[in-house]
Short mmCIF file of C-alpha atoms in Angstrom, two decimals:
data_model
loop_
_atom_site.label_atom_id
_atom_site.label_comp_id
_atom_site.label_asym_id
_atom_site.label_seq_id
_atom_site.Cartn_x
_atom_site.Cartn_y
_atom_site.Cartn_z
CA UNK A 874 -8.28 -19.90 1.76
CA UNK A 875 -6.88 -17.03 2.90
CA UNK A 876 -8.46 -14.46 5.40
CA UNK A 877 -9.25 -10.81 5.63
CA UNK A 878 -10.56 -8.61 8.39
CA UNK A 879 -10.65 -5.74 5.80
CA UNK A 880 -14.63 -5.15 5.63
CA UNK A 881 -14.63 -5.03 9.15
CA UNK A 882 -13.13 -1.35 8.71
CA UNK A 883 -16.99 -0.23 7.93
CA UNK A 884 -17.52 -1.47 11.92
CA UNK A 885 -15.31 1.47 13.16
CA UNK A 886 -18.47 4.00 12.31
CA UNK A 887 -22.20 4.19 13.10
CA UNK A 888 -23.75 5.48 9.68
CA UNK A 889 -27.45 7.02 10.06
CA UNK A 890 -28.43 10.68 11.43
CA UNK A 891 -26.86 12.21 14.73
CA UNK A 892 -28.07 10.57 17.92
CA UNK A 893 -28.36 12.61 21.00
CA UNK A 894 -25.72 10.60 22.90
CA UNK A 895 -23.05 11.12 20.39
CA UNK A 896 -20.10 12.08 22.00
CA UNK A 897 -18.51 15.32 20.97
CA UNK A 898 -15.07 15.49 20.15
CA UNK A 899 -13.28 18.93 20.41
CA UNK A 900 -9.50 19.20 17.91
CA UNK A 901 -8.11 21.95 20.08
CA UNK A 902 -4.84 23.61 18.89
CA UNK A 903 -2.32 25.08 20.88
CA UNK A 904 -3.63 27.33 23.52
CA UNK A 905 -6.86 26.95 22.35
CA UNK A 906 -8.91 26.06 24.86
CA UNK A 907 -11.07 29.02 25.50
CA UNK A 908 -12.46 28.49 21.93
CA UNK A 909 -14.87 25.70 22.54
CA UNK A 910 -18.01 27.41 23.52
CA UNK A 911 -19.78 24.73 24.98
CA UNK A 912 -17.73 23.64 28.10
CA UNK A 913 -19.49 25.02 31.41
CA UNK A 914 -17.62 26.25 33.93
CA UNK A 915 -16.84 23.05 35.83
CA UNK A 916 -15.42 21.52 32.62
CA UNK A 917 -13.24 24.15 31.40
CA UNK A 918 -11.86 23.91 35.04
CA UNK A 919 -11.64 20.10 34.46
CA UNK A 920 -9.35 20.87 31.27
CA UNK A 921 -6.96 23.43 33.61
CA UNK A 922 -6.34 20.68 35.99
CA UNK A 923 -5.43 18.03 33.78
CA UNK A 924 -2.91 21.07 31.99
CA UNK A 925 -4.54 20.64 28.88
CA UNK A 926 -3.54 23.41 26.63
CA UNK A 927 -4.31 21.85 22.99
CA UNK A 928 -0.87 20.19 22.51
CA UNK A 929 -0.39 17.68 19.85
CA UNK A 930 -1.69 14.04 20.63
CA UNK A 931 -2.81 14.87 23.90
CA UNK A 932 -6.65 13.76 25.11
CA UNK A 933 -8.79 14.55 27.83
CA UNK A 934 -11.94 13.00 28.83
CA UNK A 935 -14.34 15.46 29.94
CA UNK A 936 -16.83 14.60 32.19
CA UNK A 937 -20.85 15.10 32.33
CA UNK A 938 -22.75 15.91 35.58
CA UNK A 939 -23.92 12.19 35.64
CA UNK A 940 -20.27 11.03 35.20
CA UNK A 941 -20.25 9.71 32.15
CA UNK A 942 -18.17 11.21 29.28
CA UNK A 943 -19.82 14.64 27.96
CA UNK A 944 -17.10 15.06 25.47
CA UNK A 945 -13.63 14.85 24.24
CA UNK A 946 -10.84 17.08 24.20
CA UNK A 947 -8.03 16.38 21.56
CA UNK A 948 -4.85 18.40 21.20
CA UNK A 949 -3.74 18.98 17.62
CA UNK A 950 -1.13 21.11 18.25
CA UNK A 951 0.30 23.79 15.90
CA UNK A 952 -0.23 22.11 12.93
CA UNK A 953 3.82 20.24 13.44
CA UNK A 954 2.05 16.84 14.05
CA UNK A 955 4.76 14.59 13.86
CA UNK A 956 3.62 12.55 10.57
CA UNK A 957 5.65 12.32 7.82
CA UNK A 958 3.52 14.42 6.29
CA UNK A 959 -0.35 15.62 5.75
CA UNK A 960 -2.65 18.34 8.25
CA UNK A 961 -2.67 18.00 11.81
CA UNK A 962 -6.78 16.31 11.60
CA UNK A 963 -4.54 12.94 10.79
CA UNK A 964 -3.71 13.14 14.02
CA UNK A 965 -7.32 11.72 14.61
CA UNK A 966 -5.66 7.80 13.67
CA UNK A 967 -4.78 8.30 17.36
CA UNK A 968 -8.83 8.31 18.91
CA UNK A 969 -9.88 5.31 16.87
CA UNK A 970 -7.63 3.19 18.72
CA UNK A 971 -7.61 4.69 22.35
CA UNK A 972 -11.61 5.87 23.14
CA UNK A 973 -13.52 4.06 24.91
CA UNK A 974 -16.12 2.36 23.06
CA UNK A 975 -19.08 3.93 22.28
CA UNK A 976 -19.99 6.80 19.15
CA UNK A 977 -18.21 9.98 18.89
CA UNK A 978 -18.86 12.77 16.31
CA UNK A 979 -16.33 15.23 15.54
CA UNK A 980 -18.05 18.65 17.20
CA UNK A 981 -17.22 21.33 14.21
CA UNK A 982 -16.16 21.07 10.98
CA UNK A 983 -12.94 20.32 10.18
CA UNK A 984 -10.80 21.98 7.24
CA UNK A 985 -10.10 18.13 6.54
CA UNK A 986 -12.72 16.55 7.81
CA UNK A 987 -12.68 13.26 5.52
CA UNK A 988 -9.46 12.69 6.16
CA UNK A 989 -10.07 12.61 9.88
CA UNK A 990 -12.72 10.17 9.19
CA UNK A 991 -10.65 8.18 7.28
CA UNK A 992 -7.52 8.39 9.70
CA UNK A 993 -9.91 7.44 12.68
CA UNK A 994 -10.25 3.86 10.77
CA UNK A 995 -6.79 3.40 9.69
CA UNK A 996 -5.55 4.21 13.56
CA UNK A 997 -8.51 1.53 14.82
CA UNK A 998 -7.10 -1.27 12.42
CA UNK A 999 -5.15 -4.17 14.51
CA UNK A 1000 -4.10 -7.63 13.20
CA UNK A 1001 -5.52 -10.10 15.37
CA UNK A 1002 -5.91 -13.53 13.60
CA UNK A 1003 -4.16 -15.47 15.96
CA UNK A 1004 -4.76 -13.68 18.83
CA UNK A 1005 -6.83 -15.86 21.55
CA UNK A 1006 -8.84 -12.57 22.26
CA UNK A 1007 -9.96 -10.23 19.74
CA UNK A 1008 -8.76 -6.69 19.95
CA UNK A 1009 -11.47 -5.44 17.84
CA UNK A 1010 -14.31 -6.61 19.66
CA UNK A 1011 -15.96 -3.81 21.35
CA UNK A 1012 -14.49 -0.20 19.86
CA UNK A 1013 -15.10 3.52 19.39
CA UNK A 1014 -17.38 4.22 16.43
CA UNK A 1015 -17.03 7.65 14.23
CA UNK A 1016 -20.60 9.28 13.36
CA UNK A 1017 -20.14 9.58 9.64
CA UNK A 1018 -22.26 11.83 7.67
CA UNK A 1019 -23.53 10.04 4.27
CA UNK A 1020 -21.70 12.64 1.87
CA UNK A 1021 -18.57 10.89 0.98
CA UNK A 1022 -19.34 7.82 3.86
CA UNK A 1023 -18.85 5.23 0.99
CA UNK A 1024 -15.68 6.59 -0.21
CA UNK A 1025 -14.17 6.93 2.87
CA UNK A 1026 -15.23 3.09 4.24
CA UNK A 1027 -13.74 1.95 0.80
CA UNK A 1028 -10.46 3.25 0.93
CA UNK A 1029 -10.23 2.43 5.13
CA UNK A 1030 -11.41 -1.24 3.37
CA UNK A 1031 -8.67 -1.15 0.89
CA UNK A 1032 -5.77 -0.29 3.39
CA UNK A 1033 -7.24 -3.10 6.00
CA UNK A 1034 -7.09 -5.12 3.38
CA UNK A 1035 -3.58 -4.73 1.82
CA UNK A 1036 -2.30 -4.86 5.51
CA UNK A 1037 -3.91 -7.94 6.24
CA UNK A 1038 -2.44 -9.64 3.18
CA UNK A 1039 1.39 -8.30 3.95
CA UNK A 1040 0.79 -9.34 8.29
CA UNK A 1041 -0.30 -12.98 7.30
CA UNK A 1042 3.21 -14.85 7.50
CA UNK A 1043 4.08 -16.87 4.69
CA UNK A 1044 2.62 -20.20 6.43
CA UNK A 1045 -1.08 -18.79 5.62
CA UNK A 1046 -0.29 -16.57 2.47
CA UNK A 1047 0.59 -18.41 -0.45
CA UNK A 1048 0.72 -17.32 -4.20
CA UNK A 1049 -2.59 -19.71 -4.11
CA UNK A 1050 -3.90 -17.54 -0.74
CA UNK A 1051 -3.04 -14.18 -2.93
CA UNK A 1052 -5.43 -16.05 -6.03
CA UNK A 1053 -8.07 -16.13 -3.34
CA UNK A 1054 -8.07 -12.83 -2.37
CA UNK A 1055 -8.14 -11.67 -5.70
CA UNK A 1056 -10.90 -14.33 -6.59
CA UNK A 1057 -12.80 -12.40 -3.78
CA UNK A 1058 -12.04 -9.08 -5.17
CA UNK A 1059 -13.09 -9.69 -8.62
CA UNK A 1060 -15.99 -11.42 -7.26
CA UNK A 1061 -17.30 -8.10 -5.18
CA UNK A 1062 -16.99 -5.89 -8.15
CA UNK A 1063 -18.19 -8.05 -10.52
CA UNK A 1064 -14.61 -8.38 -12.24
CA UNK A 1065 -12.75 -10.72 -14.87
CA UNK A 1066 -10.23 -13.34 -13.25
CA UNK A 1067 -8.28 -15.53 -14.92
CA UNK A 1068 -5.38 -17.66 -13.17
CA UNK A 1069 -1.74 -19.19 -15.07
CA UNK A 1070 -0.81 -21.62 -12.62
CA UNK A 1071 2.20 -24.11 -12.13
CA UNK A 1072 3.98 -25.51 -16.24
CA UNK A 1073 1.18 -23.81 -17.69
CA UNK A 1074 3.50 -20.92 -16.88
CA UNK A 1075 5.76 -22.69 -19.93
CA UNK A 1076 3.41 -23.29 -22.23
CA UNK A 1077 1.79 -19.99 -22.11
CA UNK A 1078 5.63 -17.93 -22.46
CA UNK A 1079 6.12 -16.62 -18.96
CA UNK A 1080 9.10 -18.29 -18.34
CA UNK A 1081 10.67 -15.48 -15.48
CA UNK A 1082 7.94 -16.82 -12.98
CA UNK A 1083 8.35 -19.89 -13.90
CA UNK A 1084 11.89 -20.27 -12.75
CA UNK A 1085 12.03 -17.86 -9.90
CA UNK A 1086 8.59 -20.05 -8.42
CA UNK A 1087 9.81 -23.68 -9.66
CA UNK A 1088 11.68 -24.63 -6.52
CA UNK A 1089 8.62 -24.20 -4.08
CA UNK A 1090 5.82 -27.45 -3.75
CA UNK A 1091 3.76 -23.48 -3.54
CA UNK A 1092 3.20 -23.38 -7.16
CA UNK A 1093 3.60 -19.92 -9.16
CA UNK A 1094 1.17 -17.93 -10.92
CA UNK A 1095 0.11 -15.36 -12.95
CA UNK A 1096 -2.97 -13.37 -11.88
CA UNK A 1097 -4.75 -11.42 -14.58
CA UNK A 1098 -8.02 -9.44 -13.48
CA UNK A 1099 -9.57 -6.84 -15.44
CA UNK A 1100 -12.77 -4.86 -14.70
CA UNK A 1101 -14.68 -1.65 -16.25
CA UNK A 1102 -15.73 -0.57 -19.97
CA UNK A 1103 -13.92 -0.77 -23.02
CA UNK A 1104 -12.90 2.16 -24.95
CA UNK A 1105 -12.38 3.74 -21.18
CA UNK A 1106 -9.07 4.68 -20.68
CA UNK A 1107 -6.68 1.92 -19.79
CA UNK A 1108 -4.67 1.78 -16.18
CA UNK A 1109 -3.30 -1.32 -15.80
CA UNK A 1110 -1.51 -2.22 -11.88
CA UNK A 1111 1.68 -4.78 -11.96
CA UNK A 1112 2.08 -6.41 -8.40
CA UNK A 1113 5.01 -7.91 -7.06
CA UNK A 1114 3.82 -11.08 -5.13
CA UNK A 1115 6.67 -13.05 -3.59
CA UNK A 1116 5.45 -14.35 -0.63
CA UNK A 1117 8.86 -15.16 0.81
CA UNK A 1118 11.88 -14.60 -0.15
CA UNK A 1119 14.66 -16.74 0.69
CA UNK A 1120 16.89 -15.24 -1.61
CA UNK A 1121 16.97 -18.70 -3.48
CA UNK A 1122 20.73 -19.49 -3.68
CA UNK A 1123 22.44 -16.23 -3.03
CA UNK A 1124 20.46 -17.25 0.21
CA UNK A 1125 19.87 -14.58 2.66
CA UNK A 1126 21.14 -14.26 6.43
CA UNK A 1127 18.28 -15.18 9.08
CA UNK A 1128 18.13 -11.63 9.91
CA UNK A 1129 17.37 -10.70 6.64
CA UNK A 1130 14.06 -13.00 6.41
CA UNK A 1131 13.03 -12.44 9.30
CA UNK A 1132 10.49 -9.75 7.38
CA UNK A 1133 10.54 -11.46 4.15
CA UNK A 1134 6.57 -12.30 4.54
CA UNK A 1135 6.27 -8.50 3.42
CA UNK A 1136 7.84 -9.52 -0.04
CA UNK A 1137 4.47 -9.34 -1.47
CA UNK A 1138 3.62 -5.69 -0.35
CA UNK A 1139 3.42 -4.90 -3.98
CA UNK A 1140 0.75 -7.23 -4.46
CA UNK A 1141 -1.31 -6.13 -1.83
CA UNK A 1142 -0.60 -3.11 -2.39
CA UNK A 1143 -1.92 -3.34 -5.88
CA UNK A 1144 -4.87 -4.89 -4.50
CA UNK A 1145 -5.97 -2.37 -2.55
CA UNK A 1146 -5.42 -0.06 -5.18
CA UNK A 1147 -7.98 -2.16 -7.04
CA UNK A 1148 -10.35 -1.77 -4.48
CA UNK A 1149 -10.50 1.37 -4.74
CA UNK A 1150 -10.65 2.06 -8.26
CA UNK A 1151 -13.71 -0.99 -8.64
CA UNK A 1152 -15.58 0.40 -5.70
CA UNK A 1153 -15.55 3.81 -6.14
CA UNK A 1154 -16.06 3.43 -10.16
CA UNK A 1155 -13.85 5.70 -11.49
CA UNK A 1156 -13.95 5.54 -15.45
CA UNK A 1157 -11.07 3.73 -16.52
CA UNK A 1158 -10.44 0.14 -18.17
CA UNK A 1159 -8.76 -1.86 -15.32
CA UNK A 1160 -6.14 -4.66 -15.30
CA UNK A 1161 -4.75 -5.83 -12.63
CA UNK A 1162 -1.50 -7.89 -12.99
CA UNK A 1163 -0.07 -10.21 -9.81
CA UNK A 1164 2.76 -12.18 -10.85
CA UNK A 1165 3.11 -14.60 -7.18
CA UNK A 1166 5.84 -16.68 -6.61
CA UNK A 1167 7.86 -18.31 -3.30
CA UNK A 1168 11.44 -17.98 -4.08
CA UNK A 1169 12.89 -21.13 -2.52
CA UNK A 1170 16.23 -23.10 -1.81
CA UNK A 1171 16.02 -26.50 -3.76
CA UNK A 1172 17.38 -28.71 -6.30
CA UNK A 1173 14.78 -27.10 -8.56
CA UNK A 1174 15.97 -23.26 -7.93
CA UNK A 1175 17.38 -21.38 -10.49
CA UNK A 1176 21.01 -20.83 -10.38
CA UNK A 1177 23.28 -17.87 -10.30
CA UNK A 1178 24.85 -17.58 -13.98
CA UNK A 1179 21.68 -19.29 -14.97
CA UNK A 1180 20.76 -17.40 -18.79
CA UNK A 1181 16.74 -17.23 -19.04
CA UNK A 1182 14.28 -16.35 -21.69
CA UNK A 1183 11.66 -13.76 -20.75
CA UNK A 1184 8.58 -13.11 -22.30
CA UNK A 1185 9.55 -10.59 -24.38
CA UNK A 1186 11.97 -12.07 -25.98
CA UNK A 1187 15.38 -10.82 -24.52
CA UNK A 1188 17.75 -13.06 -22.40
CA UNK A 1189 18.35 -12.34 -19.15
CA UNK A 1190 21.29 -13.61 -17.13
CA UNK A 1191 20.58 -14.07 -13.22
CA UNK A 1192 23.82 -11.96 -11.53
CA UNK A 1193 21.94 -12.76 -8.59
CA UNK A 1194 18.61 -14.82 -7.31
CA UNK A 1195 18.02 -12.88 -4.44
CA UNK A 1196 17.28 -10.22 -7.28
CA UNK A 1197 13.98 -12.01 -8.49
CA UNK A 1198 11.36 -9.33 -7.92
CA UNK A 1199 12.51 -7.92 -11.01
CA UNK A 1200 12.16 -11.24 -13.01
CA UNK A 1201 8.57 -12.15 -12.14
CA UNK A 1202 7.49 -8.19 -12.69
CA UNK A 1203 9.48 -8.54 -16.37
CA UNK A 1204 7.03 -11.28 -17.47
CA UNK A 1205 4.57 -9.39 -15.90
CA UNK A 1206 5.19 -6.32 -17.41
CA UNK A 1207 5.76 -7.62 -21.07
CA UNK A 1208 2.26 -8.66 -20.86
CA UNK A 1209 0.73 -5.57 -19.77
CA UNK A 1210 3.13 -3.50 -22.59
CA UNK A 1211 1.23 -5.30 -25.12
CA UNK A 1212 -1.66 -4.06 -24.22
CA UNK A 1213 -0.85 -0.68 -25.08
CA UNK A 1214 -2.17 0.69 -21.65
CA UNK A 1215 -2.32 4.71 -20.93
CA UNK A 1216 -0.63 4.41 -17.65
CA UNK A 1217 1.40 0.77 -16.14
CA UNK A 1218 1.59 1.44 -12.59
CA UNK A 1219 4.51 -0.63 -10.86
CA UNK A 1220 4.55 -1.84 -6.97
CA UNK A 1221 7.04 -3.51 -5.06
CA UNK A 1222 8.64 -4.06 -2.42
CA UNK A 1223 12.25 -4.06 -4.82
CA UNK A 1224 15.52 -2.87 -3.28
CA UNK A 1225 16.99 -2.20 0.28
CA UNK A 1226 19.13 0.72 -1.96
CA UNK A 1227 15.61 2.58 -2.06
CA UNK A 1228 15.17 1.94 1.83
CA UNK A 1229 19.30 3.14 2.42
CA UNK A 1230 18.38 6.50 0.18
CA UNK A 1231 14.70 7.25 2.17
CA UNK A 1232 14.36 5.09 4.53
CA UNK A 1233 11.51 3.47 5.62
CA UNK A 1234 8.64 6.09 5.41
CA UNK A 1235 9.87 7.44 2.38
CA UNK A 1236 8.80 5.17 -0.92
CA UNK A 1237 10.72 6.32 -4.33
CA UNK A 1238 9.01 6.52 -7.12
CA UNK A 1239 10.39 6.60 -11.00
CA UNK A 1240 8.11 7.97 -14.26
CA UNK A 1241 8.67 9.18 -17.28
CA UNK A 1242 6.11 11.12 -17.05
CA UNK A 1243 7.26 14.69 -15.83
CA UNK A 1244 4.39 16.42 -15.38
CA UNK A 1245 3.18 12.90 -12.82
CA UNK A 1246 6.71 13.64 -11.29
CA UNK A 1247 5.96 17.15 -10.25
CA UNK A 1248 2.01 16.64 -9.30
CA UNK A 1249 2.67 13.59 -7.47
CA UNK A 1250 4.79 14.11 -4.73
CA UNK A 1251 2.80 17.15 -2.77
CA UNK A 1252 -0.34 15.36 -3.19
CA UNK A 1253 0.88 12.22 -1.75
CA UNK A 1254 1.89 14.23 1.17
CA UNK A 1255 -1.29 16.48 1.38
CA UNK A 1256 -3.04 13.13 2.37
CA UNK A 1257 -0.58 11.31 4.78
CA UNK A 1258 0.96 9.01 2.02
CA UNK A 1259 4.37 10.90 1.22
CA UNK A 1260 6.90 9.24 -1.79
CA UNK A 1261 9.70 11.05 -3.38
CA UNK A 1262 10.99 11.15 -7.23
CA UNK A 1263 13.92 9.26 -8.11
CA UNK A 1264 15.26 10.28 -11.89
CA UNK A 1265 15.62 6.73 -14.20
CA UNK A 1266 18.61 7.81 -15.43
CA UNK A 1267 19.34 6.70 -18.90
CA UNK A 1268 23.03 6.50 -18.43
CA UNK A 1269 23.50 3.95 -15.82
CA UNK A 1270 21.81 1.08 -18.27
CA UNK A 1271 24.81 -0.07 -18.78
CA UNK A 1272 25.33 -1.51 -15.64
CA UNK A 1273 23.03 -4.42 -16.49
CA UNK A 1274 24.86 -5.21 -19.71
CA UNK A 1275 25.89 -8.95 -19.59
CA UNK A 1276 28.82 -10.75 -21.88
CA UNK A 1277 26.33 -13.51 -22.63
CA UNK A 1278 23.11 -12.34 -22.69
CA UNK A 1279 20.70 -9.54 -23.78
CA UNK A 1280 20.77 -8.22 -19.69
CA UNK A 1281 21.84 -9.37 -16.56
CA UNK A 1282 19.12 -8.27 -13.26
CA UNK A 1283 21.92 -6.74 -11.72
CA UNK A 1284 24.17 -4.04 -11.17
CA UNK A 1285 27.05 -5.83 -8.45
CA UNK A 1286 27.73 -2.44 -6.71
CA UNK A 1287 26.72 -0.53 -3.77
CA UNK A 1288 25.63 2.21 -6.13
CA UNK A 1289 22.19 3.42 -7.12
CA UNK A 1290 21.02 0.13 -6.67
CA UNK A 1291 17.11 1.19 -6.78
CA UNK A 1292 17.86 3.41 -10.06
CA UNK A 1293 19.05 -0.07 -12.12
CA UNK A 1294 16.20 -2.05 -10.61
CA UNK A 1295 13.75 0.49 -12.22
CA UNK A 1296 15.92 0.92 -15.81
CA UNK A 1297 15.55 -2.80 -15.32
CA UNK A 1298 11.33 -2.69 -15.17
CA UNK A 1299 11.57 -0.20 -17.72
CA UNK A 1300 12.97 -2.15 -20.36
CA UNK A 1301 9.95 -4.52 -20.57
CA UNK A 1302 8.00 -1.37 -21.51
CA UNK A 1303 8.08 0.37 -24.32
CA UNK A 1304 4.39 0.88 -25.98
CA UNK A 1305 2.54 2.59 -22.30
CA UNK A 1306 1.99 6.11 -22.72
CA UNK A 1307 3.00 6.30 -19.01
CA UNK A 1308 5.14 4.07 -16.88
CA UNK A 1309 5.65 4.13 -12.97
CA UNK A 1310 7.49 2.42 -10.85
CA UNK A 1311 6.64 2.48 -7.16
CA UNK A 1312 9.48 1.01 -4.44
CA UNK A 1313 7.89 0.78 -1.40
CA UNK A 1314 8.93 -0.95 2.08
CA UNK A 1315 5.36 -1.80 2.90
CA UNK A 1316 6.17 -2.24 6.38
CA UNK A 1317 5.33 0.62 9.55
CA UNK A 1318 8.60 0.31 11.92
CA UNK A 1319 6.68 1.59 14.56
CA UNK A 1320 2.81 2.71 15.63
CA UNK A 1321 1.86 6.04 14.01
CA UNK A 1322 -1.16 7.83 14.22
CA UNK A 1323 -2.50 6.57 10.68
CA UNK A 1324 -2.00 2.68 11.90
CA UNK A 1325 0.14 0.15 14.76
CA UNK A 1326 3.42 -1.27 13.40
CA UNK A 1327 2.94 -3.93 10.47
CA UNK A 1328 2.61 -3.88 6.84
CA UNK A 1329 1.32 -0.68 5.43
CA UNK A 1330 0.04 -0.85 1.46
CA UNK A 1331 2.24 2.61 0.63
CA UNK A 1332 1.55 4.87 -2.19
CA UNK A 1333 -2.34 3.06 -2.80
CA UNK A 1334 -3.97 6.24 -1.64
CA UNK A 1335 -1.70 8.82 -3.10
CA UNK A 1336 -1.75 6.78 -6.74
CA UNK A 1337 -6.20 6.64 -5.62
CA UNK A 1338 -6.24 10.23 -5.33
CA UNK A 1339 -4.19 11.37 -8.64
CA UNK A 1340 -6.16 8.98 -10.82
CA UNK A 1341 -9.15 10.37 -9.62
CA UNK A 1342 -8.86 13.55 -9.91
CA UNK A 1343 -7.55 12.51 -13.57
CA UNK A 1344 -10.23 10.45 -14.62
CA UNK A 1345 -12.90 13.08 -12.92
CA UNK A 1346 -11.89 16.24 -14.29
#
């Protein structure tokens, strides 16, 4: 069974009314020091000795008369605060993992003040399942005030959660580990589950899973999990859940796996999008699609040259194995077409070409939607969770045009690999009103202020914050 720390995220604030030994905490900006009014003399002189002057990332403990911490000083800067993107308050990620413990309250209101509650949890989170000592025992707690409290512990929940799933190495996460998750999930918000497993994959014509999966003793599966009213309109997330990646017989190098538990970023990423959705009831029909799969090297794998059904009917002939994201999503996606959704939302972790063109930060995203391609972008980055448009670009289709078969899943070129991977996706849907496709890295290279190095669920929030402000207007 597979293990989360997510609801643990609630633990990084004290809920309730203001006690009188919550700690202040000042966000000074640049030279901005002589603007908190409630520093005595001996304090502000504190501040001058320790050459605080408000710049970025910077914090001083500020001593009481009795010794004990009276408050908190916390540069911000000039607003330049060295995130990819999003107001300086983000900056706050930084305190939930550096105070000592005890509760803090931010002293004034903030122009973003939710987001610095929420970046406060995302900076405390730290992976620490098989650590000997827990680095979340004791910690600094946030006062949070009850308007907007439950939204704000859900989505720190949901982004715990979907880096839990993508920091568990492959040993302990399992397409049958990911079906547990989900299990719990659906069980929380009350939420339809059902679970193709294994040959049933055959018999029930989702035959891309099937072969990418059929090598592993880790059998594959189809997740299907749907949740809210009928008649509502439909979103429906497609999760790509490899939960290593080999590259079956066009094997990868070592170095190449050695991050290849993160191959089911997608998955958790769509899972934490789920979250979201469930527990902050916005009014939509949900589905939730996880096609899981371990693409292994055996006398079972599917072979380069290989020609294989999909559900929908066309052929596709395997160019390459270490190009099987693409297959299990295909099945995936079929299914979800069928359904006639409003909006199919796409995540995965799909092509180093994405990574080459934006790097790690930096997710692409393709629509055909242009009004979601305009919007979409400047929100993501109003709230910390920057992606950038990428055009699918009718013309290069026929680079996947095979001699034998209906399509091949790859383009063998150096070019606009992450382009063909999406006119790929695309061409399993054709009755959504709106189709995106989301290729993400799902991994932090380094510690940030919004969260230490390790998987990151990317684009979950910024996809949270468009649908709601969709599905609430």
């Amino acid at each position: 069974m597979a293990e989360t720390t997510a609801w643990a995220a609630a633990e990084t604030f004290a809920l309730g009314a203001a006690a009188a030994d919550d700690i202040p905490v000042h966000f000074v900006p640049a030279d901005g020091v002589d603007a908190i009014g409630s520093l005595d003399d001996v304090q502000r002189a504190w501040l001058k000795a320790q050459k605080f002057a408000g710049n970025a990332k910077r914090t001083v403990l500020i001593p009481g008369a009795d010794g004990n911490i009276a408050s908190v000083a916390f540069g911000i800067g000039n607003g330049q605060q060295g995130e990819p993107s999003g107001p300086s308050e983000l900056l706050a990620g930084l305190l939930g993992s550096s105070l000592p413990a005890g509760t803090y309250r931010f002293a004034s209101d903030l122009a973003h003040g939710d987001l610095a509650a929420l970046a406060w949890s995302l900076g405390g989170y730290s992976f620490s399942r098989y650590l000997k000592k827990d680095k979340n025992g004791s910690r600094a707690k946030l006062r949070l005030a009850n308007a907007g409290s439950d939204r704000i512990i859900n989505t720190a929940e949901a982004v715990w959660l979907g880096r839990d799933l993508i920091n568990t190495p492959a040993s302990d996460m399992a397409p049958a580990d990911i079906e547990a998750i989900a299990r719990v999930l659906a069980g929380r918000h009350g939420a339809d589950i059902s679970v193709t497993t294994g040959d049933d994959l055959l018999t029930q014509n989702f035959p891309l899973i099937h072969a990418v999966g059929r090598a592993s003793p880790r059998q594959p599966r189809l997740i299907d999990m749907s949740w809210g009213p009928a008649g509502a309109p439909k979103i429906t997330l497609v999760g790509k859940g490899i939960t290593f990646d080999t590259g079956g017989l066009d094997i990868k190098p070592a170095s190449a796996m050695l991050l290849m538990k993160k191959d089911m970023g997608g998955a958790a990423t769509a899972l934490a999008l789920a979250h979201m959705i469930m527990g902050q009831g916005l009014k939509c029909r949900l589905r939730v699609l996880i096609p899981t799969a371990e693409n292994s090297v055996g006398g079972d794998a599917f072979r380069p040259g290989d020609v294989i059904a999909s559900r929908l009917g066309l052929s596709v002939e395997i160019g390459n194995t270490d190009a099987e994201g693409r297959l299990v999503l295909a099945d995936a996606l079929a299914l979800a077409d069928a359904d006639e959704p409003d909006s199919i939302f796409v995540f995965a972790t799909l092509t180093g070409a994405a990574r080459t063109a934006l790097g790690p930060d930096l997710p692409a995203f393709f629509t055909n939607d242009d009004e979601l391609a305009r919007s979409l972008p400047p929100l993501a980055a109003s709230i910390g969770d920057p992606l950038w448009n990428l055009p699918l670009w009718d013309g290069y289709r026929r680079h996947l045009d095979s001699d034998i078969a209906d399509m091949n899943n790859v383009w063998e070129s150096p070019f606009a690999g992450a382009i063909t991977a999406a006119l790929f996706l695309k061409r399993f849907v054709t009755r959504a009103r709106r189709f995106a496709h989301f290729d993400l890295y799902g991994w932090r290279p380094a510690a940030r202020p919004l969260g230490p190095k390790g998987g990151e669920p990317q684009t979950a929030r910024a996809v949270m914050e468009q649908l709601r402000r969709e599905l609430t207007s």
